[in-house]
Amino acid sequence: MKRFISTILFILILLGMAMSILNFTTRVYASPSAKFGTSTQVTNLFEQLIYYLQGRWMYGNYYCIGEPSDCSIVN
């Protein structure tokens, strides 16, 4: 009985280690309604209107434009 429990625990430990390694290898895909880009302050009203209509508004006069890795908001 002790050997059976030890085997089960060993399998669970190996499974946990495998799952934690696989957790870092998955790719994440955002939905089409995601906002992405660099959080940038825009003061030009025409550019604000363009970015707002594209759905890139965050707060105040800050918009998500540019580099996608700096600003990512998924609805």
Coordinates of C-alpha atoms in Angstrom, one line a residue:
M1 CA 0.0 0.0 0.0
K2 CA 2.9 2.4 0.8
R3 CA 4.5 1.7 -2.6
F4 CA 1.2 2.4 -4.3
I5 CA 0.8 5.8 -2.6
S6 CA 4.4 6.7 -3.3
T7 CA 3.9 5.8 -7.0
I8 CA 0.8 8.0 -7.2
L9 CA 2.5 10.9 -5.5
F10 CA 5.5 10.6 -7.8
I11 CA 3.2 10.6 -10.9
L12 CA 1.4 13.7 -9.5
I13 CA 4.7 15.5 -8.9
L14 CA 5.9 14.7 -12.5
L15 CA 2.5 15.8 -13.9
G16 CA 2.7 19.1 -12.0
M17 CA 6.2 19.8 -13.2
A18 CA 5.1 19.0 -16.8
M19 CA 2.1 21.3 -16.6
S20 CA 4.1 24.1 -15.1
I21 CA 6.6 23.9 -18.0
L22 CA 3.9 23.7 -20.6
N23 CA 2.3 26.8 -19.0
F24 CA 5.1 28.9 -20.3
T25 CA 5.1 27.5 -23.8
T26 CA 1.5 28.3 -24.8
R27 CA 0.6 31.2 -27.1
V28 CA -2.0 33.7 -26.2
Y29 CA -4.4 35.1 -28.8
A30 CA -6.5 38.2 -28.1
S31 CA -10.1 38.5 -29.3
P32 CA -10.9 40.9 -32.1
S33 CA -12.1 43.5 -29.6
A34 CA -8.7 43.8 -28.0
K35 CA -6.9 47.2 -27.7
F36 CA -3.2 47.1 -28.3
G37 CA -0.2 49.4 -28.7
T38 CA 1.8 51.9 -26.7
S39 CA -0.1 54.1 -24.3
T40 CA 0.4 57.6 -25.9
Q41 CA -1.0 61.0 -25.0
V42 CA -2.5 62.6 -28.1
T43 CA -3.4 66.3 -28.0
N44 CA -4.5 66.9 -31.6
L45 CA -8.3 66.7 -31.7
F46 CA -8.4 65.3 -35.2
E47 CA -6.0 62.4 -34.3
Q48 CA -8.0 61.9 -31.1
L49 CA -11.2 61.5 -33.1
I50 CA -9.5 59.0 -35.5
Y51 CA -8.1 56.9 -32.6
Y52 CA -11.4 57.1 -30.7
L53 CA -13.3 55.8 -33.7
Q54 CA -10.8 53.0 -34.1
G55 CA -11.5 51.9 -30.5
R56 CA -8.1 52.8 -29.2
W57 CA -9.2 55.2 -26.4
M58 CA -8.0 54.3 -22.9
Y59 CA -8.6 57.2 -20.6
G60 CA -8.4 61.0 -20.8
N61 CA -6.4 61.8 -23.9
Y62 CA -4.3 58.6 -23.9
Y63 CA -4.7 56.1 -26.7
C64 CA -3.2 52.7 -27.6
I65 CA -0.9 53.2 -30.6
G66 CA 2.5 52.0 -31.7
E67 CA 4.3 49.0 -30.2
P68 CA 1.7 46.3 -29.2
S69 CA 3.8 44.9 -26.4
D70 CA 3.6 48.1 -24.2
C71 CA -0.2 48.3 -23.9
S72 CA -2.6 45.4 -24.2
I73 CA -6.2 45.5 -23.0
V74 CA -8.6 42.6 -23.8
N75 CA -12.3 43.2 -23.3

